[in-house]
Amino acid sequence: MEVSIDKAPIGAMKILSCYHEVQQILSGKMPVPRTMEFFLSNVCNHACAGCHSRYMHKSEDQFLNFDTMKDVVSDFAELGVEGVEISGGGEPLMYPQIIQAIAYMRGKGLKVGMFSNGTLLTDELAEFLVQNLLFLRIAFDAGTPETYRKIHGRNDFEKLIGNLKTVIGYKTRNGARGKAGKGGPRRSSDQKFGTATVGAKYLVSSKNWQELAQAAELAREIGLDYLQFKALRASKFTIGGETLDKAREVARRAQELSNEDFQVFGSLEKTKPIGRCFLNPIHPVVDAKGDMYLCAFFHHRKDSHKIGNIYEKSFPEIWYSEKHYEAFRSTNPKECAIFDCPFHEAATLARAWIVENRKHLEFI
């Protein structure tokens, strides 16, 4: 019997791997997070239209203190956290000790992924990231230099393309593919060198919906592993009505570009919460000021979702505090409906398969 395996590294189905964490939550306990997210930098070299983090770029707290970050990483690695996601906030490649930070995390046995605009990549960084990241996801919001400039506020499109080709070149030399962008057999060097999955993120808005398929084709030609798309929300550039219908058609054409080595996936549909969130303990975030929040979508509810500061208390003290439990119990589904949270779909699966136990997961 032939079994079809979904090759996309992103998707709600992954929540089933958190079976034990969800069981702990249901029993009233606070599980160890599966993923910790860091905003290491509040500084950004771009000024993107619709950016929900732009207010953070003017903060006096530009970077998370490196030594404090190491202490926190040591604490949660010892507890059993498995992955670290480095994002922003600002642009993570502007963090002065970004190589040392990733090396420290890897030294603690953690898998590390990064979100970046990719324009600050150098040969040294490209090689290091390919060898040490599990994934690198690049903001790829246009198919032409003109649209890229309108969105990112910089004429960096050609630089980005060149940087991505450099990254894929290192993947090729490290044995990730027989030939960049063409697929091929895995090589024995995979065991020696890291071969990060390199993907693109396309945030669809009124400024760029026309170029989604064009960008997907370019990403495939460069040799990226995937392009994920989703709609920009809570912005004057959010699309709707007839424009949304047209964008859906462009998205369909983009998805038709998928093949054995390149995946295009995503949705332009608005996600909806099914009730009070019960999954956020799996993926909290620490920002460049040291503040820890329930989840990555904290910007519009900072007071209610802040659970502590790592400059003031250790990770375990914050994580198992009554303040955390209270914030968890007080989440409001109406506040969670503003953005397309990946936990909305994941919660539907978790409720049916884990909470209601429709799949009898105790049995093979």
PDB file of C-alpha atoms in Angstrom, residues 108 225 233 314 319 336:
ATOM      1  CA  LYS A 108      22.498  22.758  24.680  1.00  0.00           C
ATOM      2  CA  ASP A 225      12.144  24.122  -0.305  1.00  0.00           C
ATOM      3  CA  ARG A 233      -4.536  41.020   9.004  1.00  0.00           C
ATOM      4  CA  SER A 314      14.421  32.900  36.225  1.00  0.00           C
ATOM      5  CA  TRP A 319       6.790  29.633  33.949  1.00  0.00           C
ATOM      6  CA  CYS A 336      -7.629  35.798  19.557  1.00  0.00           C
TER       7      CYS A 336
END
